[in-house]
Amino acid sequence: MPPFHDCDFRDGRVLVMEPAAALFGGVGSRKRARVTAVRPCAFASAAAEAEEEGVKASAAKKQKRREAVSSLDELPDECLFEILRRVQGPRARCASAAVSRRWLATLGGIRASEIKRALPLPDLNEVFVSEDEDEVRFGCSERSLEGHEATDVGLTAAAVADALHCHLKSLVIRGSHPIRGVTDSGLSAAARGCPSLTSLALWHVPQVTDTGLAEIASSCPSLARLDITGCSLITDKGLAAIAQGCPDLKSLTIEACPGVANEGLKAISRCCTKLQAVNIKNCARVGDQGVSSLVCAATASLAKVRLQGLGITDTSLAVIGYYGKAIIDLTLARLPAVGERGFWVMANALGLQKLRCMSVSSCPGVTDLALASIAKFCPSLKQFNLKKCSQVSDGCLKDFAESAKVLESLQIEECNKVTLMGILAFLLNCSPKFKALLLVKCNGIKDICSAPAQLPLCKSLRSLTIKDCPGFTDASLAVVGMICPQLENIDLSGLGAVTDNGLLPLIKSSESGLVHVDLNGCENLTDATVSALVKAHGSSLARLGLEGCSKITDASLFAISEGCTDLAELDLSNCMVSDYGVAVLASARQLKLRVLSLSGCLKVTQKSVPFLGSMSASLEGLNLQFNFIGNHNVASLEKQLWWCDILA
């Protein structure tokens, strides 16, 4: 039998014989070799088993070595707490917080006062960063978490970064992550890490309860402003904790919190006597006792009061009238249980001597008698807003004007019993300080058949707004032009019945020069109005709104480019201007437009792109929505006007 020499496994572990044996061996020898040789698969199996045993042995050794080395994860919470509270610097604390959720939670549970402050040894291998630069980079006086970013992890991380230097003064949480939203745990971490917090706003954070608010109260004694909106789990217990822990509270806003009632407001009134602003809105369980206690306790400091959607009665308004000696801003809205008597007593109590601004909306108790009393016994009243008060009519406007000696602004909205005759009577008797009149959605403002015998001349009026009054047409506008010669600001938005014939006399009668003119929605105005406006007031005009004026064409842009020198804002949305008009506008080098809107201008196409790209460097905002410029051309414009905010 030919011998085997240098037997090995090659070519797929096949047993190979010496070449001589392969060439000269007979049949018998091949048979003997087949009998005595070991099968190749047996060698392969044995080698594989040996290799597998070696791998297992190696893995076992590595496991033993890992078990022999101690891990920080095996440390109890107390030891990890002691280690992490010695970590210095915002950079290192943030890096530690990113290791695991356990480390983040532990760092979030460390109060700012518990941090072990020591001088760290310098790291010679690290790029030097000064302490001031580190503070600027990580220190932030305001922090806002919104929507999906509002989670416990995000809030805890913010608290960990701020805990060392306590820079954070204002924290706003708007909304919450639908699954991992902000809870008491995150709010507690913020309280422990940010003891210098002075302002906290929780808007629609449904998982926060009294426990989180109590942690804020115990850790943030300097809290001065608290805004709770749409937090259904916060009750009087949480407000009581705030009252005990934050005696310097100056501003309180509670909106749409069904768990808050009178007892919580009473606790605030007992401890927080420095309140300056109170805003209670849409809280069904808040009544006279809660509101009265707040007003009485802070009679010397309470300057701003807003009550809306509450079940209070005349009693609360009487208390405001007697004890609101420091109130300068008062808003009363949707108070169905307050009657005429409540407003009358509030005014006659003679406590609102400092009241300067008052707004009343959707209060059925506001009548002509109530308004006359307010004007008579509130001698400092400068601004009065009236909305959706159906009992108010022309009868009180004359008396109101005569009594309000320092009134500067009057807004009447959706009061349909007020007519143009009442407005004329008011202007005839208003004080020399009266500057602004706003009439919005007043269906009673209609053309009068004949002008009164004595037309008022209101030279002090500077701003006139008549919006969405469908009965106001050219005849009424001509009367306004005769009685208001010193107008500077005009807003006639939504007056679709007004034409050139009505507006031209008003333009010509203005003596001081129009500055702001809004004609949005005046669809019957033409280029003649714009040309006359530019010719008479081009040197003073700063803002011109022509949105929806479908008869405005390139002729108006030509007039603007020729006659306007100080125009900063121009709204041409949904007008019939074209590429030619844009080219004319862009070529006017004296124009320094800051805002230009061409939204909905269907005749503006990609041909305008070169002209828009050459606009003045003063352009800050450009609206190109709903036209035929195209996304590719908008991208090109964004490169050319890189400093400009382009909306497309």
XYZ file of C-alpha atoms in Angstrom:
648
model
C 0.000 0.000 0.000
C 1.459 3.342 -0.838
C 2.179 5.252 2.342
C 0.561 8.522 3.352
C 3.002 11.362 3.611
C 2.270 14.770 5.080
C -1.408 14.025 5.354
C -3.421 17.135 5.993
C -6.803 18.650 5.281
C -6.936 20.972 2.325
C -9.473 21.904 -0.280
C -12.480 21.494 1.927
C -10.772 19.091 4.374
C -10.339 16.247 1.799
C -7.634 13.710 2.619
C -4.834 14.031 -0.014
C -2.280 11.276 -0.752
C 1.295 11.542 -1.928
C 1.422 11.963 -5.704
C 3.426 8.752 -6.288
C 0.880 6.631 -4.521
C -1.867 8.254 -6.473
C -0.180 7.462 -9.763
C 1.155 3.865 -9.225
C -1.136 2.414 -6.623
C -3.315 -0.553 -7.839
C -6.854 -1.430 -7.152
C -5.968 -3.331 -4.051
C -4.104 -0.454 -2.590
C -7.017 1.936 -3.212
C -9.335 -0.512 -1.506
C -6.996 -0.876 1.485
C -6.686 2.862 1.774
C -10.436 3.167 1.704
C -10.654 0.659 4.559
C -7.938 2.020 6.822
C -8.311 5.814 6.218
C -10.359 7.931 8.622
C -13.319 9.724 7.045
C -12.715 13.465 6.416
C -15.958 14.460 8.132
C -14.767 12.850 11.347
C -11.691 15.079 11.411
C -13.884 18.162 10.672
C -16.315 17.337 13.448
C -13.556 16.866 15.976
C -11.930 20.155 15.002
C -15.243 22.004 15.247
C -15.903 20.573 18.702
C -12.470 21.594 19.858
C -12.940 25.090 18.502
C -16.375 25.427 20.193
C -14.948 24.296 23.514
C -12.221 26.894 23.187
C -14.758 29.660 22.549
C -16.806 28.596 25.553
C -13.754 28.558 27.751
C -12.731 32.014 26.562
C -16.247 33.395 27.195
C -16.268 31.879 30.669
C -12.931 33.526 31.476
C -14.229 36.920 30.259
C -17.394 36.527 32.343
C -15.316 35.757 35.421
C -13.174 38.827 34.784
C -16.337 41.011 34.405
C -17.788 39.612 37.608
C -14.543 40.327 39.379
C -14.696 44.024 38.377
C -17.167 46.094 40.475
C -19.759 48.206 38.564
C -21.322 51.560 39.474
C -24.680 50.085 38.554
C -24.405 47.782 41.565
C -24.018 50.691 43.961
C -27.020 51.484 46.155
C -28.870 54.737 45.506
C -27.330 56.368 48.579
C -23.782 55.847 47.322
C -24.645 56.982 43.795
C -26.270 60.073 45.282
C -23.082 60.922 47.205
C -20.958 60.456 44.089
C -23.125 62.472 41.727
C -23.634 65.366 44.089
C -19.895 65.950 43.934
C -19.878 66.293 40.136
C -18.854 69.865 39.333
C -19.803 72.103 36.412
C -22.803 72.066 34.083
C -20.829 70.257 31.384
C -19.955 67.322 33.632
C -23.421 67.175 35.173
C -25.061 67.016 31.744
C -22.666 64.284 30.651
C -23.448 62.288 33.789
C -27.170 62.713 33.270
C -26.832 61.198 29.793
C -25.372 57.922 31.127
C -28.680 56.290 32.072
C -32.150 57.031 33.311
C -31.110 56.048 36.814
C -28.305 58.609 36.829
C -30.638 61.244 35.402
C -33.251 60.523 38.065
C -30.624 60.621 40.812
C -29.216 63.929 39.599
C -32.759 65.288 39.315
C -33.363 64.412 42.954
C -30.386 66.439 44.177
C -31.338 69.862 45.438
C -29.158 72.806 44.520
C -28.276 73.218 48.198
C -27.117 69.588 48.410
C -24.479 69.873 45.686
C -21.006 69.443 47.133
C -19.178 72.480 45.854
C -15.432 72.054 45.596
C -12.682 73.376 43.379
C -12.141 70.703 40.688
C -8.629 69.718 39.657
C -7.706 71.059 36.220
C -7.706 68.654 33.295
C -4.594 69.482 31.330
C -5.781 67.450 28.339
C -9.007 69.439 27.961
C -9.361 72.648 26.009
C -9.646 75.496 28.517
C -13.102 76.982 28.957
C -13.410 79.858 31.367
C -16.019 79.732 34.123
C -17.820 82.745 32.700
C -18.014 81.149 29.247
C -19.302 77.910 30.776
C -22.007 79.812 32.643
C -23.056 81.670 29.522
C -23.240 78.446 27.559
C -25.270 76.465 30.093
C -26.956 79.241 32.066
C -30.382 80.317 30.860
C -32.804 82.620 32.640
C -35.831 81.352 30.685
C -36.761 77.871 29.549
C -39.784 76.744 27.535
C -40.903 73.166 26.822
C -43.671 72.703 24.274
C -45.658 69.802 22.871
C -43.676 66.579 22.424
C -40.620 68.159 24.046
C -42.515 68.550 27.327
C -41.504 65.348 29.127
C -40.187 64.461 32.556
C -36.816 63.581 31.041
C -36.511 66.953 29.296
C -37.585 68.867 32.375
C -35.230 66.925 34.633
C -32.326 67.482 32.236
C -32.999 71.221 32.243
C -33.042 71.230 36.037
C -29.781 69.251 36.231
C -28.028 71.692 33.903
C -29.171 74.681 35.935
C -28.787 73.312 39.446
C -25.164 74.418 39.909
C -25.600 78.118 39.082
C -29.381 78.562 39.587
C -29.780 80.841 36.571
C -33.283 79.681 35.628
C -35.881 82.259 36.622
C -38.772 81.546 34.272
C -40.165 78.145 33.273
C -42.986 77.672 30.754
C -44.503 74.280 29.929
C -46.984 74.367 27.051
C -48.812 71.141 26.402
C -47.402 67.726 27.145
C -46.181 64.593 25.402
C -49.217 62.345 24.890
C -47.495 59.287 26.422
C -44.466 60.516 28.383
C -45.823 63.888 29.453
C -44.699 66.057 32.335
C -45.787 64.679 35.702
C -45.151 65.512 39.335
C -41.782 63.762 39.053
C -40.470 66.181 36.427
C -41.905 69.210 38.184
C -40.321 68.087 41.449
C -36.932 67.775 39.754
C -37.333 71.300 38.384
C -38.217 72.576 41.827
C -35.188 70.941 43.458
C -32.770 72.049 40.761
C -34.097 75.583 40.233
C -34.719 77.134 43.656
C -34.421 80.662 42.220
C -37.483 80.201 40.027
C -39.663 83.326 40.027
C -42.136 82.549 37.216
C -43.930 79.286 36.427
C -46.511 78.682 33.700
C -48.277 75.335 33.276
C -50.513 75.358 30.205
C -52.536 72.217 29.547
C -50.366 69.808 31.531
C -53.021 67.301 32.634
C -50.792 64.940 34.642
C -49.479 67.488 37.122
C -51.239 67.347 40.489
C -51.116 69.111 43.842
C -48.018 67.093 44.747
C -45.915 68.737 42.056
C -47.229 72.164 42.954
C -46.424 71.520 46.618
C -42.820 70.684 45.670
C -42.584 73.998 43.821
C -43.934 75.772 46.889
C -41.407 74.150 49.248
C -38.364 74.601 46.998
C -39.020 77.949 45.241
C -39.865 80.541 47.905
C -39.144 83.423 45.503
C -41.941 82.475 43.104
C -43.693 85.699 42.085
C -45.768 84.643 39.051
C -47.924 81.537 38.730
C -49.986 80.697 35.632
C -52.065 77.501 35.699
C -54.193 76.834 32.621
C -56.040 73.642 31.784
C -54.585 71.576 34.668
C -57.560 69.490 35.742
C -55.829 67.674 38.628
C -54.757 70.792 40.514
C -57.100 71.678 43.356
C -57.356 74.000 46.346
C -54.760 71.863 48.134
C -52.081 72.840 45.628
C -52.962 76.536 45.862
C -52.837 76.301 49.663
C -49.299 74.913 49.425
C -48.296 77.779 47.118
C -49.781 80.258 49.577
C -47.741 78.824 52.443
C -44.455 78.520 50.568
C -44.541 81.569 48.270
C -45.678 84.615 50.259
C -44.154 87.002 47.676
C -46.537 85.895 44.915
C -47.507 88.930 42.829
C -49.311 87.529 39.791
C -51.845 84.691 39.760
C -53.580 83.255 36.683
C -55.981 80.317 36.950
C -57.877 79.245 33.838
C -60.038 76.210 33.128
C -59.098 74.389 36.343
C -62.249 72.630 37.555
C -60.622 71.538 40.808
C -59.975 75.101 42.006
C -62.666 76.659 44.204
C -63.069 79.363 46.819
C -60.917 77.711 49.508
C -57.784 77.845 47.392
C -58.254 81.548 46.654
C -58.912 82.197 50.336
C -55.593 80.556 51.218
C -53.834 82.775 48.677
C -55.493 85.865 50.128
C -54.402 85.015 53.677
C -50.709 84.580 52.855
C -50.020 86.488 49.625
C -50.861 90.088 50.445
C -48.590 91.545 47.743
C -50.701 90.425 44.799
C -50.615 92.860 41.895
C -52.451 90.912 39.163
C -55.266 88.356 39.345
C -56.719 86.521 36.340
C -59.464 83.961 37.036
C -61.098 82.493 33.942
C -63.565 79.649 33.317
C -63.417 78.134 36.795
C -66.949 76.967 37.540
C -66.417 76.465 41.283
C -65.025 79.941 41.959
C -67.619 82.271 43.447
C -68.024 85.492 45.371
C -66.126 84.308 48.445
C -62.932 83.502 46.589
C -62.886 86.665 44.458
C -63.854 88.937 47.355
C -61.136 87.524 49.603
C -58.445 88.206 46.998
C -59.565 91.789 46.396
C -59.935 92.627 50.088
C -56.571 91.169 51.106
C -54.571 93.001 48.424
C -56.416 96.288 48.422
C -53.189 98.301 48.548
C -51.309 96.465 45.769
C -53.830 94.827 43.418
C -53.559 96.746 40.136
C -54.899 94.371 37.469
C -58.017 92.191 37.729
C -59.490 89.946 35.034
C -62.622 87.895 35.770
C -64.132 85.828 32.971
C -66.615 82.975 32.758
C -67.357 82.843 36.493
C -70.541 82.453 38.511
C -69.965 85.538 40.642
C -72.788 87.964 41.407
C -73.255 91.635 42.241
C -71.473 91.019 45.564
C -68.060 90.595 43.931
C -68.434 93.791 41.911
C -69.469 95.677 45.039
C -66.305 94.460 46.808
C -64.209 95.539 43.804
C -65.846 98.973 43.955
C -65.101 99.406 47.662
C -61.669 97.764 47.991
C -60.135 98.087 44.529
C -58.352 101.293 45.435
C -55.180 100.368 43.496
C -56.840 98.806 40.445
C -55.832 100.472 37.182
C -56.859 97.704 34.717
C -60.190 95.857 35.056
C -61.642 93.234 32.683
C -65.075 91.670 33.219
C -66.272 89.114 30.659
C -69.092 86.596 30.495
C -70.558 87.193 33.936
C -74.205 86.209 33.428
C -75.171 86.469 37.113
C -74.060 90.104 37.461
C -76.859 92.597 36.959
C -77.205 96.309 36.464
C -77.135 96.830 40.222
C -73.677 95.266 40.495
C -72.137 97.654 37.961
C -73.961 100.631 39.470
C -72.771 99.829 43.024
C -69.218 99.160 41.824
C -69.033 102.635 40.295
C -70.803 104.478 43.099
C -68.623 102.923 45.796
C -65.963 105.475 44.806
C -63.096 103.009 45.175
C -62.020 102.911 41.527
C -60.419 106.332 41.485
C -57.233 105.021 39.810
C -58.954 102.919 37.140
C -57.456 103.751 33.725
C -58.439 100.831 31.491
C -61.697 98.874 31.585
C -63.075 96.146 29.311
C -66.566 94.688 29.561
C -67.700 91.811 27.352
C -70.876 89.703 27.235
C -72.294 91.053 30.473
C -76.089 91.475 30.305
C -75.990 93.728 33.370
C -74.261 96.532 31.466
C -76.903 99.114 30.626
C -76.999 102.807 29.831
C -77.350 103.589 33.544
C -74.363 101.410 34.457
C -72.149 103.031 31.820
C -73.104 106.526 32.901
C -72.161 105.674 36.509
C -68.813 104.205 35.466
C -67.910 107.317 33.470
C -68.996 109.608 36.293
C -67.263 107.925 39.241
C -64.077 106.667 37.564
C -62.312 109.985 36.942
C -59.044 108.451 35.673
C -60.621 106.286 32.965
C -58.622 106.596 29.719
C -59.507 103.473 27.754
C -62.906 101.752 27.615
C -63.757 98.626 25.590
C -67.323 97.411 25.223
C -68.179 94.124 23.474
C -71.393 92.148 23.025
C -73.426 94.216 25.469
C -76.864 94.190 23.909
C -78.454 96.626 26.385
C -76.181 99.542 25.515
C -77.709 102.127 23.182
C -77.221 105.676 21.931
C -78.833 107.080 25.066
C -75.754 106.781 27.251
C -73.055 107.843 24.810
C -73.567 111.572 25.208
C -73.519 111.388 29.026
C -70.579 109.014 28.905
C -68.591 111.475 26.778
C -69.404 114.411 29.064
C -68.428 112.546 32.262
C -65.272 110.831 31.027
C -63.039 113.892 31.153
C -59.749 112.159 30.316
C -60.983 109.378 28.011
C -58.560 108.714 25.142
C -59.878 105.548 23.494
C -63.310 103.961 23.031
C -63.953 100.574 21.400
C -67.496 99.355 20.710
C -67.852 95.859 19.247
C -71.025 93.950 18.412
C -73.317 96.387 20.209
C -76.109 96.555 17.665
C -78.217 99.209 19.403
C -75.506 101.816 18.870
C -76.069 103.897 15.732
C -74.207 106.594 13.852
C -76.319 109.263 15.573
C -75.054 108.068 18.953
C -71.464 108.120 17.731
C -71.870 111.683 16.429
C -73.335 112.734 19.777
C -70.336 111.194 21.530
C -67.838 112.996 19.271
C -69.666 116.282 19.784
C -69.199 116.038 23.577
C -65.927 114.113 23.991
C -62.936 115.532 25.816
C -60.046 117.273 24.027
C -57.865 114.282 24.944
C -59.907 111.750 22.977
C -57.688 110.132 20.312
C -59.017 106.758 19.123
C -62.437 105.389 18.151
C -63.020 101.751 17.157
C -66.325 100.415 15.829
C -66.313 96.694 15.009
C -69.200 94.570 13.750
C -71.853 97.048 14.823
C -74.838 96.323 12.601
C -76.592 99.444 13.872
C -74.011 101.714 12.256
C -75.827 102.669 9.080
C -76.194 105.659 6.793
C -78.367 108.454 8.168
C -81.047 110.021 6.053
C -80.031 113.559 6.957
C -77.066 115.011 8.784
C -77.730 116.600 12.186
C -78.017 120.356 12.421
C -74.750 120.623 14.316
C -71.906 118.421 13.168
C -69.147 117.850 15.716
C -65.579 118.794 14.944
C -63.260 116.392 16.721
C -59.763 117.754 16.098
C -58.213 115.514 18.740
C -59.171 112.235 16.994
C -56.083 110.606 15.496
C -57.151 107.010 14.915
C -60.427 105.746 13.427
C -61.334 102.082 12.965
C -64.612 101.019 11.369
C -64.446 97.287 10.608
C -67.042 94.884 9.299
C -69.982 97.276 9.658
C -72.038 96.331 6.585
C -74.342 99.356 6.792
C -71.498 101.864 6.674
C -71.260 103.276 3.130
C -70.054 106.335 1.235
C -72.550 108.737 2.835
C -71.431 107.862 6.366
C -67.763 108.075 5.356
C -68.266 111.562 3.946
C -69.637 112.691 7.313
C -66.621 111.213 9.079
C -64.322 113.143 6.747
C -65.988 116.404 7.684
C -65.721 115.966 11.455
C -62.239 114.398 11.771
C -59.659 116.588 10.018
C -56.626 115.387 12.016
C -56.782 111.663 11.357
C -53.479 109.797 11.055
C -54.577 106.161 11.218
C -57.566 104.769 9.316
C -58.790 101.162 9.306
C -61.833 100.532 7.097
C -61.371 96.791 6.706
C -64.374 94.852 5.534
C -66.423 97.806 4.283
C -67.336 96.308 0.944
C -69.889 99.014 0.163
C -67.393 101.893 0.296
C -66.230 103.235 -3.080
C -63.842 105.899 -4.331
C -66.592 108.529 -4.004
C -66.764 108.022 -0.257
C -63.076 107.692 0.516
C -61.701 110.514 -1.632
C -63.280 113.304 0.504
C -61.850 111.703 3.633
C -58.380 111.564 2.072
C -58.536 115.204 1.019
C -59.852 116.434 4.381
C -57.009 114.964 6.433
C -54.720 117.817 7.384
C -52.020 116.169 9.479
C -51.016 113.414 7.021
C -52.162 109.780 7.036
C -49.628 107.294 8.388
C -51.389 103.920 8.625
C -54.171 103.081 6.167
C -55.872 99.664 6.101
C -58.414 99.144 3.325
C -58.462 95.349 3.392
C -61.609 93.899 1.931
C -62.815 97.138 0.316
C -63.380 95.401 -2.982
C -64.948 98.391 -4.746
C -61.925 100.683 -4.401
C -59.857 101.323 -7.519
C -56.483 102.745 -8.515
C -57.962 106.245 -8.266
C -58.114 105.978 -4.469
C -54.498 104.798 -4.194
C -53.277 107.524 -6.535
C -55.102 110.220 -4.546
C -53.834 108.771 -1.264
C -50.212 108.740 -2.451
C -50.475 112.210 -3.941
C -51.849 113.725 -0.722
C -49.978 111.674 1.915
C -47.080 109.935 0.167
C -44.485 111.620 2.362
C -46.110 110.420 5.622
C -47.597 107.036 4.635
C -45.853 104.176 6.463
C -48.297 101.282 6.097
C -50.848 100.503 3.390
C -53.111 97.453 3.415
C -54.983 96.588 0.218
C -55.713 92.892 0.765
C -58.698 91.722 -1.217
C -59.022 94.935 -3.236
C -59.516 93.108 -6.507
C -59.658 96.271 -8.615
C -56.157 97.413 -7.662
C -53.721 96.990 -10.570
C -50.176 97.929 -11.600
C -51.223 101.576 -11.859
C -51.331 101.755 -8.057
C -47.815 100.323 -7.802
C -46.574 102.907 -10.269
C -48.089 105.684 -8.108
C -46.575 104.169 -4.946
C -43.121 103.894 -6.512
C -43.281 107.523 -7.617
C -44.789 109.189 -4.554
C -44.024 107.195 -1.362
C -40.794 107.811 0.518
C -41.408 106.330 4.003
C -43.623 103.336 3.155
C -42.484 100.327 5.198
C -45.355 97.825 4.944
C -47.383 97.068 1.808
C -50.038 94.352 1.578
C -51.169 93.565 -1.978
C -52.660 90.134 -1.268
C -55.290 89.019 -3.779
C -54.885 92.145 -5.905
C -54.630 92.237 -9.707
C -51.009 93.339 -9.836
C -48.632 91.635 -12.273
C -44.934 91.132 -13.002
C -44.748 94.610 -14.499
C -45.961 96.175 -11.266
C -43.415 94.196 -9.245
C -40.661 95.398 -11.578
C -41.753 99.010 -11.124
C -41.876 98.582 -7.350
C -38.412 97.010 -7.225
C -36.893 99.803 -9.297
C -38.027 102.528 -6.844
C -34.788 103.074 -4.947
C -36.289 105.596 -2.541
C -38.611 102.888 -1.187
C -37.339 101.072 1.908
C -40.000 98.400 2.290
C -39.680 96.092 5.280
C -42.715 93.893 4.605
C -44.271 93.074 1.226
C -47.146 90.645 0.637
C -47.988 89.334 -2.833
C -50.034 86.389 -1.588
C -52.740 85.279 -3.983
C -51.613 87.598 -6.786
C -52.229 85.211 -9.659
C -50.610 87.484 -12.251
C -47.283 87.405 -10.418
C -45.169 84.658 -12.011
C -41.569 83.492 -12.221
C -40.780 86.542 -14.340
C -40.862 88.599 -11.116
C -38.026 86.633 -9.514
C -35.136 88.800 -10.845
C -36.903 91.966 -9.720
C -37.732 90.584 -6.278
C -34.106 89.501 -5.931
C -32.995 93.090 -6.401
C -35.216 94.478 -3.651
C -33.723 96.751 -1.037
C -31.736 95.273 1.825
C -34.331 96.732 4.201
C -36.806 93.974 3.220
C -37.437 91.707 6.210
C -40.585 89.805 5.221
C -41.887 88.635 1.831
C -45.151 86.696 1.369
C -45.310 84.728 -1.900
C -48.039 82.221 -1.090
C -50.630 81.110 -3.636
C -49.119 82.442 -6.848
C -47.232 81.040 -9.837
C -43.621 81.734 -8.902
C -42.783 78.087 -8.172
C -40.804 76.361 -5.433
C -37.550 76.272 -7.421
C -37.632 80.031 -7.923
C -38.498 80.598 -4.284
C -35.393 78.615 -3.305
C -33.338 80.839 -5.595
C -34.837 83.925 -3.956
C -34.005 82.589 -0.513
C -30.346 82.491 -1.532
C -30.404 86.002 -2.963
C -32.410 87.499 -0.082
C -30.784 85.421 2.620
C -31.569 88.025 5.294
C -35.294 88.083 4.469
C -38.020 85.834 5.882
C -39.835 84.436 2.834
C -43.222 82.783 3.237
C -44.198 80.544 0.329
